[in-house]
mmCIF file of C-alpha atoms in Angstrom:
data_model
loop_
_atom_site.group_PDB
_atom_site.id
_atom_site.type_symbol
_atom_site.label_atom_id
_atom_site.label_comp_id
_atom_site.label_asym_id
_atom_site.label_seq_id
_atom_site.Cartn_x
_atom_site.Cartn_y
_atom_site.Cartn_z
ATOM 1 C CA MET U 11 18.193 105.873 7.685
ATOM 2 C CA GLU U 12 19.683 102.616 5.982
ATOM 3 C CA ILE U 13 18.458 103.776 2.798
ATOM 4 C CA ARG U 14 19.967 107.142 2.929
ATOM 5 C CA ASN U 15 23.427 105.499 3.962
ATOM 6 C CA LYS U 16 23.298 103.186 1.009
ATOM 7 C CA SER U 17 22.671 106.069 -1.181
ATOM 8 C CA ARG U 18 25.556 107.950 0.311
ATOM 9 C CA ARG U 19 28.034 104.794 -0.215
ATOM 10 C CA ARG U 20 26.734 104.255 -3.939
ATOM 11 C CA LYS U 21 27.669 108.027 -4.399
ATOM 12 C CA THR U 22 30.909 107.727 -2.924
ATOM 13 C CA LEU U 23 31.816 104.582 -4.861
ATOM 14 C CA LEU U 24 30.389 105.975 -8.050
ATOM 15 C CA ALA U 25 32.592 109.267 -7.528
ATOM 16 C CA SER U 26 35.727 107.070 -6.494
ATOM 17 C CA VAL U 27 35.523 104.662 -9.308
ATOM 18 C CA THR U 28 35.195 107.645 -11.905
ATOM 19 C CA ALA U 29 37.867 109.448 -10.738
ATOM 20 C CA ALA U 30 40.054 106.462 -10.638
ATOM 21 C CA GLY U 31 39.107 105.424 -14.167
ATOM 22 C CA ALA U 32 39.813 108.848 -15.228
ATOM 23 C CA PHE U 33 43.172 109.009 -13.321
ATOM 24 C CA VAL U 34 44.027 105.556 -14.843
ATOM 25 C CA VAL U 35 43.464 106.718 -18.038
ATOM 26 C CA VAL U 36 45.080 110.115 -18.388
ATOM 27 C CA TYR U 37 48.054 108.710 -16.245
ATOM 28 C CA PHE U 38 49.087 105.662 -18.513
ATOM 29 C CA ALA U 39 47.656 106.693 -21.938
ATOM 30 C CA ASN U 40 48.324 110.396 -22.023
ATOM 31 C CA ALA U 41 51.594 110.235 -23.976
ATOM 32 C CA GLY U 42 50.457 107.909 -26.630
ATOM 33 C CA TYR U 43 47.307 109.352 -27.061
ATOM 34 C CA HIS U 44 48.702 112.586 -27.500
ATOM 35 C CA ASP U 45 51.372 111.436 -29.980
ATOM 36 C CA LEU U 46 48.649 109.605 -31.910
ATOM 37 C CA LEU U 47 46.237 112.154 -32.132
ATOM 38 C CA LEU U 48 48.467 115.454 -32.369
ATOM 39 C CA ASN U 49 51.576 114.024 -34.597
ATOM 40 C CA LYS U 50 50.106 111.484 -36.849
ATOM 41 C CA VAL U 51 46.342 112.392 -37.161
ATOM 42 C CA GLY U 52 47.133 116.069 -36.761
ATOM 43 C CA LEU U 53 44.195 117.158 -34.716
ATOM 44 C CA SER U 54 44.189 120.275 -32.300
ATOM 45 C CA GLN U 55 44.912 120.368 -28.975
ATOM 46 C CA ALA U 56 41.673 121.047 -27.713
ATOM 47 C CA LEU U 57 39.982 118.504 -29.853
ATOM 48 C CA VAL U 58 42.525 116.234 -28.551
ATOM 49 C CA ASP U 59 41.619 117.036 -25.074
ATOM 50 C CA ALA U 60 38.138 117.044 -25.232
ATOM 51 C CA LEU U 61 38.032 113.358 -27.056
ATOM 52 C CA GLY U 62 40.486 112.282 -24.298
ATOM 53 C CA ALA U 63 38.148 113.420 -21.346
ATOM 54 C CA PHE U 64 35.242 111.536 -23.119
ATOM 55 C CA ALA U 65 37.194 108.662 -23.463
ATOM 56 C CA ALA U 66 38.022 108.789 -19.969
ATOM 57 C CA VAL U 67 34.770 109.373 -19.040
ATOM 58 C CA LEU U 68 33.401 106.361 -21.059
ATOM 59 C CA VAL U 69 36.130 103.929 -19.771
ATOM 60 C CA SER U 70 35.436 105.159 -16.394
ATOM 61 C CA PHE U 71 31.489 104.511 -17.054
ATOM 62 C CA GLU U 72 32.173 101.087 -18.554
ATOM 63 C CA VAL U 73 34.429 100.227 -15.642
ATOM 64 C CA HIS U 74 31.901 101.208 -13.131
ATOM 65 C CA GLN U 75 29.047 99.308 -14.810
ATOM 66 C CA LEU U 76 31.099 96.388 -14.972
ATOM 67 C CA LEU U 77 31.941 96.584 -11.282
ATOM 68 C CA SER U 78 28.104 97.299 -10.370
ATOM 69 C CA ILE U 79 27.191 94.444 -12.182
ATOM 70 C CA ALA U 80 29.597 92.169 -10.514
ATOM 71 C CA ARG U 81 28.826 93.741 -6.898
ATOM 72 C CA TYR U 82 25.457 94.517 -7.030
ATOM 73 C CA ARG U 83 23.825 92.541 -10.129
ATOM 74 C CA ASP U 84 22.867 96.007 -11.743
ATOM 75 C CA ALA U 85 24.279 98.728 -13.564
ATOM 76 C CA SER U 86 23.515 101.324 -10.796
ATOM 77 C CA TYR U 87 25.251 100.053 -8.096
ATOM 78 C CA GLY U 88 21.981 98.587 -6.446
ATOM 79 C CA ALA U 89 19.974 101.340 -7.070
ATOM 80 C CA GLU U 90 17.382 99.358 -9.161
ATOM 81 C CA ASN U 91 17.170 96.560 -6.487
ATOM 82 C CA ALA U 92 17.001 99.200 -3.919
ATOM 83 C CA LEU U 93 14.301 101.084 -6.017
ATOM 84 C CA ARG U 94 12.594 97.680 -6.767
ATOM 85 C CA HIS U 95 12.697 96.644 -3.101
ATOM 86 C CA ALA U 96 11.377 99.951 -1.805
ATOM 87 C CA ARG U 97 8.704 99.607 -4.403
ATOM 88 C CA GLU U 98 7.815 96.283 -3.217
ATOM 89 C CA ALA U 99 7.722 97.365 0.480
ATOM 90 C CA ALA U 100 5.710 100.487 -0.190
ATOM 91 C CA GLU U 101 3.260 98.206 -2.236
ATOM 92 C CA ALA U 102 3.302 95.669 1.012
ATOM 93 C CA ARG U 103 2.942 98.747 3.386
ATOM 94 C CA ALA U 104 0.307 99.855 1.290
ATOM 95 C CA ALA U 105 -1.602 96.492 1.246
ATOM 96 C CA VAL U 106 -0.705 96.363 5.011
ATOM 97 C CA ALA U 107 -2.262 99.781 5.388
ATOM 98 C CA THR U 108 -5.229 98.904 3.531
ATOM 99 C CA GLU U 109 -6.081 95.558 5.310
ATOM 100 C CA VAL U 110 -5.130 97.641 8.830
ATOM 101 C CA SER U 111 -7.577 100.088 7.494
ATOM 102 C CA ARG U 112 -9.982 97.394 6.873
ATOM 103 C CA SER U 113 -9.743 95.815 10.151
ATOM 104 C CA LEU U 114 -9.766 99.323 12.003
ATOM 105 C CA ASP U 115 -13.286 99.950 10.052
ATOM 106 C CA ASP U 116 -14.475 96.440 11.596
ATOM 107 C CA VAL U 117 -13.303 97.367 14.987
ATOM 108 C CA PRO U 118 -16.293 99.790 15.457
ATOM 109 C CA HIS U 119 -18.802 97.142 14.576
ATOM 110 C CA LEU U 120 -17.095 94.716 17.007
ATOM 111 C CA ASN U 121 -17.388 97.390 19.726
ATOM 112 C CA SER U 122 -20.953 98.024 19.047
ATOM 113 C CA ILE U 123 -21.556 94.215 19.477
ATOM 114 C CA LEU U 124 -19.794 94.520 22.689
ATOM 115 C CA VAL U 125 -21.822 97.674 23.945
ATOM 116 C CA GLY U 126 -24.749 95.875 22.922
ATOM 117 C CA GLN U 127 -23.762 92.785 24.968
ATOM 118 C CA LEU U 128 -22.849 95.200 27.924
ATOM 119 C CA ASN U 129 -26.280 96.769 27.643
ATOM 120 C CA ALA U 130 -27.930 93.523 27.526
ATOM 121 C CA VAL U 131 -25.927 92.631 30.829
ATOM 122 C CA THR U 132 -27.008 95.854 32.058
ATOM 123 C CA GLU U 133 -30.779 95.478 31.397
ATOM 124 C CA GLN U 134 -30.629 91.735 32.512
ATOM 125 C CA THR U 135 -28.758 92.684 36.022
ATOM 126 C CA GLU U 136 -31.248 95.637 36.263
ATOM 127 C CA ALA U 137 -34.323 93.500 35.491
ATOM 128 C CA ALA U 138 -32.787 90.951 38.009
ATOM 129 C CA ALA U 139 -32.296 93.431 40.685
ATOM 130 C CA LEU U 140 -35.782 94.887 40.297
ATOM 131 C CA GLY U 141 -37.190 91.342 40.558
ATOM 132 C CA MET U 142 -35.019 90.879 44.077
ATOM 133 C CA VAL U 143 -36.011 94.283 45.230
ATOM 134 C CA GLN U 144 -39.897 93.022 44.565
ATOM 135 C CA ARG U 145 -39.607 89.818 46.050
ATOM 136 C CA LEU U 146 -37.780 91.512 48.967
ATOM 137 C CA GLN U 147 -40.608 93.934 49.529
ATOM 138 C CA GLY U 148 -42.953 91.142 49.762
ATOM 139 C CA VAL U 149 -40.599 89.688 52.119
ATOM 140 C CA ASP U 150 -40.615 93.193 53.998
ATOM 141 C CA SER U 151 -44.313 92.951 54.001
ATOM 142 C CA VAL U 152 -44.056 89.606 55.412
ATOM 143 C CA VAL U 153 -41.474 90.915 58.080
ATOM 144 C CA GLN U 154 -43.843 93.546 59.032
ATOM 145 C CA ASP U 155 -46.790 91.550 59.340
ATOM 146 C CA LEU U 156 -44.920 89.281 61.814
ATOM 147 C CA ASP U 157 -43.344 92.053 63.580
ATOM 148 C CA GLY U 158 -46.870 93.251 63.940
ATOM 149 C CA VAL U 159 -48.090 89.873 65.293
ATOM 150 C CA VAL U 160 -44.868 89.422 67.429
ATOM 151 C CA GLN U 161 -45.731 92.874 69.181
ATOM 152 C CA SER U 162 -49.179 92.243 69.710
ATOM 153 C CA PHE U 163 -48.525 88.990 71.005
ATOM 154 C CA SER U 164 -45.784 90.415 73.468
ATOM 155 C CA ARG U 165 -48.493 93.003 74.448
ATOM 156 C CA GLU U 166 -50.846 90.565 75.065
ATOM 157 C CA SER U 167 -48.348 88.171 76.674
ATOM 158 C CA SER U 168 -47.490 91.055 78.905
ATOM 159 C CA GLU U 169 -51.188 91.500 80.259
ATOM 160 C CA ILE U 170 -51.106 87.813 80.721
ATOM 161 C CA VAL U 171 -47.932 87.734 82.201
ATOM 162 C CA ALA U 172 -48.855 90.620 84.897
ATOM 163 C CA ALA U 173 -52.192 89.196 85.654
ATOM 164 C CA ALA U 174 -50.335 85.688 86.075
ATOM 165 C CA ASN U 175 -48.033 87.670 88.521
ATOM 166 C CA SER U 176 -51.035 89.187 90.357
ATOM 167 C CA ARG U 177 -52.435 85.664 90.919
ATOM 168 C CA ALA U 178 -49.240 84.399 91.843
ATOM 169 C CA ALA U 179 -48.685 87.125 94.348
ATOM 170 C CA ARG U 180 -52.660 86.291 95.675
ATOM 171 C CA ASN U 181 -51.499 82.464 95.527
ATOM 172 C CA GLN U 182 -48.472 83.198 97.556
ATOM 173 C CA ARG U 183 -50.602 85.142 100.179
ATOM 174 C CA THR U 184 -52.743 82.239 100.189
ATOM 175 C CA LEU U 185 -49.959 79.603 100.776
ATOM 176 C CA GLU U 186 -48.698 82.071 103.698
ATOM 177 C CA ASP U 187 -52.279 82.019 105.303
ATOM 178 C CA LEU U 188 -52.344 78.306 104.834
ATOM 179 C CA GLN U 189 -49.073 77.737 106.479
ATOM 180 C CA ALA U 190 -50.142 80.260 109.314
ATOM 181 C CA TYR U 191 -53.372 77.930 109.875
ATOM 182 C CA ILE U 192 -51.265 74.949 109.805
ATOM 183 C CA HIS U 193 -49.165 76.408 112.513
ATOM 184 C CA ARG U 194 -52.279 77.349 114.341
ATOM 185 C CA ARG U 195 -54.042 73.882 113.922
ATOM 186 C CA LEU U 196 -50.945 72.255 114.987
ATOM 187 C CA ALA U 197 -50.730 74.866 118.332
ATOM 188 C CA ASN U 198 -54.825 73.714 118.767
ATOM 189 C CA VAL U 199 -54.302 70.251 118.483
ATOM 190 C CA GLY U 200 -51.303 70.410 120.964
ATOM 191 C CA GLU U 201 -53.377 72.354 123.443
ATOM 192 C CA GLU U 202 -56.351 70.216 123.087
ATOM 193 C CA GLN U 203 -54.396 67.128 123.629
ATOM 194 C CA GLU U 204 -53.035 68.511 126.611
ATOM 195 C CA HIS U 205 -56.585 69.381 128.068
ATOM 196 C CA VAL U 206 -57.591 65.744 127.288
ATOM 197 C CA MET U 207 -54.561 64.442 128.900
ATOM 198 C CA SER U 208 -55.019 66.757 131.802
ATOM 199 C CA ALA U 209 -58.938 65.612 132.174
ATOM 200 C CA LEU U 210 -57.834 61.918 131.796
ATOM 201 C CA ALA U 211 -54.962 62.353 134.597
ATOM 202 C CA GLU U 212 -57.553 64.003 136.907
ATOM 203 C CA ALA U 213 -60.451 61.484 136.113
ATOM 204 C CA LYS U 214 -57.691 58.713 136.839
ATOM 205 C CA SER U 215 -56.453 60.528 140.125
ATOM 206 C CA LEU U 216 -59.998 60.218 141.470
ATOM 207 C CA SER U 217 -59.706 56.328 141.484
ATOM 208 C CA GLN U 218 -56.937 56.438 144.192
ATOM 209 C CA PHE U 219 -59.637 58.389 146.508
ATOM 210 C CA VAL U 220 -62.147 55.928 145.559
ATOM 211 C CA ASN U 221 -59.995 53.054 146.287
ATOM 212 C CA LEU U 222 -58.901 54.764 149.753
ATOM 213 C CA VAL U 223 -62.442 55.044 150.679
ATOM 214 C CA ARG U 224 -62.992 51.253 149.709
ATOM 215 C CA GLU U 225 -60.096 50.674 151.852
ATOM 216 C CA ILE U 226 -61.271 52.409 154.606
ATOM 217 C CA SER U 227 -64.712 50.601 154.420
ATOM 218 C CA GLY U 228 -63.051 47.211 154.516
ATOM 219 C CA GLN U 229 -61.115 48.198 157.313
ATOM 220 C CA THR U 230 -64.427 49.616 159.218
ATOM 221 C CA ASN U 231 -66.198 46.487 158.150
ATOM 222 C CA LEU U 232 -63.420 44.386 159.670
ATOM 223 C CA LEU U 233 -63.240 46.602 162.716
ATOM 224 C CA ALA U 234 -67.188 46.188 163.071
ATOM 225 C CA LEU U 235 -66.889 42.539 162.728
ATOM 226 C CA ASN U 236 -64.228 42.605 165.512
ATOM 227 C CA ALA U 237 -66.548 44.456 167.626
ATOM 228 C CA ALA U 238 -69.691 42.225 167.181
ATOM 229 C CA ILE U 239 -67.138 39.467 168.249
ATOM 230 C CA GLU U 240 -65.876 41.191 171.438
ATOM 231 C CA ALA U 241 -69.689 42.367 172.003
ATOM 232 C CA ALA U 242 -70.835 38.391 171.740
ATOM 233 C CA ARG U 243 -68.234 37.432 174.426
ATOM 234 C CA ALA U 244 -69.309 40.312 176.759
ATOM 235 C CA GLY U 245 -72.836 38.656 176.704
ATOM 236 C CA ASP U 246 -75.712 40.907 177.782
ATOM 237 C CA ALA U 247 -73.289 43.721 178.777
ATOM 238 C CA GLY U 248 -71.953 43.784 175.193
ATOM 239 C CA ARG U 249 -75.416 43.522 173.363
ATOM 240 C CA GLY U 250 -75.981 46.901 172.875
ATOM 241 C CA PHE U 251 -72.472 47.430 171.429
ATOM 242 C CA ALA U 252 -73.199 44.276 169.220
ATOM 243 C CA VAL U 253 -76.155 46.168 167.692
ATOM 244 C CA VAL U 254 -73.910 49.238 167.075
ATOM 245 C CA ALA U 255 -71.366 47.341 165.347
ATOM 246 C CA ASP U 256 -73.816 45.505 163.142
ATOM 247 C CA GLU U 257 -75.207 48.715 162.084
ATOM 248 C CA VAL U 258 -71.295 50.012 161.383
ATOM 249 C CA ARG U 259 -70.642 46.936 159.366
ATOM 250 C CA LYS U 260 -74.032 47.630 157.139
ATOM 251 C CA LEU U 261 -72.908 51.028 156.379
ATOM 252 C CA ALA U 262 -69.427 49.566 155.704
ATOM 253 C CA GLY U 263 -70.853 47.427 153.205
ATOM 254 C CA GLN U 264 -72.996 50.085 151.849
ATOM 255 C CA THR U 265 -69.852 52.392 151.515
ATOM 256 C CA ASP U 266 -68.081 49.729 149.918
ATOM 257 C CA GLN U 267 -70.986 49.069 147.378
ATOM 258 C CA ALA U 268 -71.269 53.147 146.901
ATOM 259 C CA VAL U 269 -67.546 52.819 146.209
ATOM 260 C CA VAL U 270 -67.871 50.089 143.427
ATOM 261 C CA LYS U 271 -70.610 52.162 141.664
ATOM 262 C CA ILE U 272 -68.457 55.344 142.080
ATOM 263 C CA ASN U 273 -65.311 53.587 140.616
ATOM 264 C CA GLU U 274 -67.499 51.973 137.646
ATOM 265 C CA GLY U 275 -68.939 55.506 136.974
ATOM 266 C CA ILE U 276 -65.051 56.908 136.985
ATOM 267 C CA ASP U 277 -64.167 54.142 134.517
ATOM 268 C CA ARG U 278 -66.974 54.816 132.509
ATOM 269 C CA VAL U 279 -66.100 58.740 132.291
ATOM 270 C CA ILE U 280 -62.299 57.699 131.552
ATOM 271 C CA LYS U 281 -63.552 55.231 128.763
ATOM 272 C CA THR U 282 -66.033 58.069 127.160
ATOM 273 C CA ILE U 283 -63.425 60.810 127.281
ATOM 274 C CA GLU U 284 -61.172 58.248 125.632
ATOM 275 C CA SER U 285 -63.238 57.248 122.987
ATOM 276 C CA LYS U 286 -64.493 60.692 122.645
ATOM 277 C CA PHE U 287 -60.919 62.119 122.165
ATOM 278 C CA SER U 288 -59.228 59.262 120.720
ATOM 279 C CA ALA U 289 -58.424 61.195 117.490
ATOM 280 C CA GLN U 290 -56.791 64.096 119.797
ATOM 281 C CA LEU U 291 -55.153 61.564 121.594
ATOM 282 C CA ASP U 292 -53.662 59.647 118.718
ATOM 283 C CA GLN U 293 -50.071 61.235 118.265
ATOM 284 C CA SER U 294 -49.663 59.489 114.841
ATOM 285 C CA ILE U 295 -52.956 60.770 113.661
ATOM 286 C CA SER U 296 -51.773 64.475 114.442
ATOM 287 C CA ASN U 297 -48.576 63.750 112.963
ATOM 288 C CA ALA U 298 -50.303 62.494 109.874
ATOM 289 C CA GLU U 299 -52.555 65.517 109.755
ATOM 290 C CA GLU U 300 -49.462 67.773 110.171
ATOM 291 C CA SER U 301 -47.864 65.621 107.166
ATOM 292 C CA ALA U 302 -50.786 66.060 105.046
ATOM 293 C CA LEU U 303 -51.042 69.713 105.474
ATOM 294 C CA HIS U 304 -47.206 70.253 104.864
ATOM 295 C CA THR U 305 -47.475 68.056 101.675
ATOM 296 C CA VAL U 306 -50.397 70.284 100.291
ATOM 297 C CA ALA U 307 -48.267 73.452 101.331
ATOM 298 C CA GLU U 308 -45.386 72.028 99.642
ATOM 299 C CA GLN U 309 -47.413 71.024 96.532
ATOM 300 C CA PHE U 310 -48.996 74.610 96.312
ATOM 301 C CA ASN U 311 -45.691 75.875 96.675
ATOM 302 C CA GLU U 312 -44.621 73.867 93.883
ATOM 303 C CA VAL U 313 -47.443 74.568 91.695
ATOM 304 C CA SER U 314 -46.431 78.452 92.257
ATOM 305 C CA GLN U 315 -43.026 77.847 91.207
ATOM 306 C CA SER U 316 -43.844 76.139 88.160
ATOM 307 C CA TYR U 317 -46.023 78.725 87.599
ATOM 308 C CA ALA U 318 -43.413 81.353 87.840
ATOM 309 C CA GLU U 319 -40.895 79.155 85.715
ATOM 310 C CA LEU U 320 -43.588 78.893 83.053
ATOM 311 C CA LEU U 321 -43.999 82.674 82.973
ATOM 312 C CA ASP U 322 -40.192 82.976 82.931
ATOM 313 C CA HIS U 323 -40.017 80.620 80.165
ATOM 314 C CA GLU U 324 -42.727 82.708 78.146
ATOM 315 C CA ASN U 325 -40.738 85.755 78.852
ATOM 316 C CA ARG U 326 -37.547 84.395 77.293
ATOM 317 C CA ILE U 327 -39.507 82.957 74.428
ATOM 318 C CA LEU U 328 -40.852 86.377 73.767
ATOM 319 C CA GLY U 329 -37.547 87.755 74.080
ATOM 320 C CA VAL U 330 -36.130 85.488 71.642
ATOM 321 C CA PHE U 331 -39.014 86.333 69.325
ATOM 322 C CA ARG U 332 -38.448 90.213 69.498
ATOM 323 C CA GLU U 333 -34.783 89.499 68.817
ATOM 324 C CA SER U 334 -35.192 87.539 65.920
ATOM 325 C CA SER U 335 -37.797 89.802 64.347
ATOM 326 C CA ALA U 336 -35.317 92.970 65.076
ATOM 327 C CA ARG U 337 -32.462 90.665 63.430
ATOM 328 C CA LEU U 338 -34.773 89.640 60.456
ATOM 329 C CA ALA U 339 -35.565 93.226 59.764
ATOM 330 C CA ASP U 340 -31.710 94.456 59.948
ATOM 331 C CA MET U 341 -30.720 91.273 57.754
ATOM 332 C CA PHE U 342 -33.807 92.758 55.209
ATOM 333 C CA MET U 343 -32.417 96.285 55.364
ATOM 334 C CA GLU U 344 -28.698 94.862 54.637
ATOM 335 C CA THR U 345 -30.114 92.617 51.877
ATOM 336 C CA MET U 346 -31.884 95.692 50.490
ATOM 337 C CA ALA U 347 -28.650 97.739 50.603
ATOM 338 C CA SER U 348 -26.792 94.800 48.751
ATOM 339 C CA VAL U 349 -28.998 94.673 46.061
ATOM 340 C CA GLN U 350 -27.860 98.111 44.781
ATOM 341 C CA PHE U 351 -24.987 96.588 43.401
ATOM 342 C CA GLN U 352 -26.781 96.752 40.211
ATOM 343 C CA ASP U 353 -26.267 100.222 40.054
ATOM 344 C CA VAL U 354 -22.800 99.923 40.753
ATOM 345 C CA THR U 355 -22.501 97.323 38.010
ATOM 346 C CA ARG U 356 -24.399 99.737 35.767
ATOM 347 C CA GLN U 357 -22.379 102.708 36.361
ATOM 348 C CA GLN U 358 -19.311 100.662 35.883
ATOM 349 C CA ILE U 359 -20.381 99.096 32.366
ATOM 350 C CA GLY U 360 -21.332 102.484 31.458
ATOM 351 C CA HIS U 361 -17.886 103.692 31.711
ATOM 352 C CA VAL U 362 -16.655 101.234 29.603
ATOM 353 C CA ILE U 363 -19.261 101.703 27.108
ATOM 354 C CA ASP U 364 -18.003 105.137 26.774
ATOM 355 C CA ALA U 365 -14.506 104.206 26.711
ATOM 356 C CA LEU U 366 -15.393 101.940 23.834
ATOM 357 C CA GLN U 367 -17.148 104.444 21.910
ATOM 358 C CA ARG U 368 -14.069 106.781 22.472
ATOM 359 C CA LEU U 369 -12.184 103.890 21.298
ATOM 360 C CA ASP U 370 -14.337 103.825 18.171
ATOM 361 C CA GLN U 371 -13.657 107.347 17.291
ATOM 362 C CA HIS U 372 -9.724 106.773 17.749
ATOM 363 C CA VAL U 373 -9.955 103.931 15.558
ATOM 364 C CA GLN U 374 -11.608 105.630 12.937
ATOM 365 C CA LYS U 375 -9.132 108.555 13.157
ATOM 366 C CA LEU U 376 -6.234 105.977 12.678
ATOM 367 C CA SER U 377 -8.187 104.270 9.942
ATOM 368 C CA ASP U 378 -8.616 107.628 8.110
ATOM 369 C CA CYS U 379 -5.002 108.250 8.657
ATOM 370 C CA LEU U 380 -3.655 105.236 7.294
ATOM 371 C CA THR U 381 -5.942 105.875 4.154
ATOM 372 C CA GLY U 382 -4.632 109.433 3.618
ATOM 373 C CA LYS U 383 -8.058 110.957 4.691
ATOM 374 C CA ALA U 384 -6.699 112.575 7.734
ATOM 375 C CA ALA U 385 -3.255 113.909 9.095
ATOM 376 C CA ALA U 386 -1.302 112.360 12.013
ATOM 377 C CA SER U 387 -1.723 115.489 13.724
ATOM 378 C CA ASP U 388 -5.540 115.025 14.098
ATOM 379 C CA ILE U 389 -5.096 112.058 16.111
ATOM 380 C CA PRO U 390 -5.195 112.456 20.059
ATOM 381 C CA ALA U 391 -2.712 110.654 22.051
ATOM 382 C CA MET U 392 -3.808 107.682 23.762
ATOM 383 C CA THR U 393 -2.800 108.871 27.225
ATOM 384 C CA GLU U 394 -5.220 111.729 26.590
ATOM 385 C CA GLN U 395 -7.894 109.262 26.037
ATOM 386 C CA ILE U 396 -6.833 107.227 29.265
ATOM 387 C CA ASP U 397 -7.058 110.591 31.412
ATOM 388 C CA ARG U 398 -10.403 111.347 30.024
ATOM 389 C CA LEU U 399 -11.387 107.887 31.056
ATOM 390 C CA PHE U 400 -9.807 108.139 34.646
ATOM 391 C CA GLU U 401 -11.590 111.764 34.791
ATOM 392 C CA SER U 402 -15.238 110.021 34.315
ATOM 393 C CA TYR U 403 -14.909 107.600 37.063
ATOM 394 C CA VAL U 404 -17.251 107.985 40.226
ATOM 395 C CA MET U 405 -16.108 105.338 42.491
ATOM 396 C CA GLU U 406 -12.615 105.315 44.155
ATOM 397 C CA ARG U 407 -12.513 101.549 43.432
ATOM 398 C CA GLU U 408 -12.322 102.341 39.647
ATOM 399 C CA ARG U 409 -9.803 104.944 40.012
ATOM 400 C CA ASP U 410 -7.740 102.436 42.152
ATOM 401 C CA GLU U 411 -7.940 99.760 39.692
ATOM 402 C CA HIS U 412 -7.021 102.192 36.784
ATOM 403 C CA LEU U 413 -4.016 103.534 38.415
ATOM 404 C CA ARG U 414 -3.080 99.731 39.462
ATOM 405 C CA ARG U 415 -3.444 98.613 35.699
ATOM 406 C CA SER U 416 -1.788 101.715 34.047
ATOM 407 C CA GLY U 417 1.054 101.872 36.311
ATOM 408 C CA ARG U 418 0.439 105.574 36.607
ATOM 409 C CA SER U 419 -0.174 108.330 39.212
ATOM 410 C CA ALA U 420 -3.451 109.917 39.146
ATOM 411 C CA PRO U 421 -3.637 112.689 36.587
ATOM 412 C CA VAL U 422 -4.400 116.432 36.968
ATOM 413 C CA ALA U 423 -8.215 117.006 36.735
ATOM 414 C CA SER U 424 -9.181 119.139 33.980
ATOM 415 C CA PRO U 425 -10.739 122.509 34.863
ATOM 416 C CA GLY U 426 -14.174 122.268 35.708
ATOM 417 C CA SER U 427 -14.055 118.246 36.217
ATOM 418 C CA GLN U 428 -15.042 116.930 39.618
ATOM 419 C CA ASN U 429 -14.578 113.527 41.144
ATOM 420 C CA GLY U 430 -18.181 113.683 42.782
ATOM 421 C CA PRO U 431 -19.242 111.315 45.047
ATOM 422 C CA ALA U 432 -17.910 107.554 45.623
ATOM 423 C CA VAL U 433 -20.816 106.000 43.803
ATOM 424 C CA GLU U 434 -24.770 107.492 43.091
ATOM 425 C CA LEU U 435 -27.288 104.922 44.372
ATOM 426 C CA PHE U 436 -30.883 104.246 43.365
#
């Protein structure tokens, strides 16, 4: 556009200078010119006019040559400079186009290197993922074995717990029987003690009767002694009565001796009872026996409670084992799912590789266009390439990132294209 404007200005200036020169020559030199050539030289009118026009044009040409040299430093109103500059610019553009074409020819090599690097990354990540999967499969085998051990241990423990509960129930019944025996034993001890105390009381009550008989014997002996004294005072009349009194006194003495022996026998019986049943009569011993039996019962009860607590603790441990085994299995499955990132990475890198290959084709067409091997109409729009890349995505995250980076809305899908699933996992 600028070159066209400069050319238009040069043409206008050239026409203006030529017209001005001719006007000046014709206006100021017309009279003297005709007088000289017609009257003095004798030329014809037509020749004089032709020579005048020639001279006017020649003068105008020389004038605009001088003006062009003074203004543009050349005789063609800058056309030579413009042509030289245009030639230099064309040569520069040709050099740039050659260099750009050479650089564009090198872009596929760079893209090939990048594609190779991306393929290497894909292979490395795939190998790493496969190694992780193999190791996780080994972990899964260990987890399965551990789960089998836990399940077996859980079944055995359940059987042991059931047997232990049965033994605990039997122990509880034995403890109840022991407690019932303690109560019966204490009741029997109380009854035996009451019987012994009653027998002792009865035996001791006999001592009162013995003492009463002994007192009566003493009174009889005293009465016989008084009767003998009175018979002695009576003389012969009381001699028979004295014999009776003497016999009564002898009987009283024998009675006293019998009473003493009976009293001694009763004492021996009391001592025998007390010695034979001293353990039953000793309340402290009964209390000690009761305390010992209660202590045994309490210890037995504590053992049963400790056993029950041990079983409960074992059940809790088994519950923790089962829960940990289940959590470990869940974590393993989650880890296996997370390993599938490699497939996602492979698909994304594959899309980048496809885009680089399409970019290679596009760059090759640009290079051909710069070197004249192809027309500009053969080069597809870059937006078309971008839309084709968008249609190749299979994950929603790729589409969102594409739209965010490009600042555009989702393109209309071409006929027959489908977005497909969010991602295809192996």
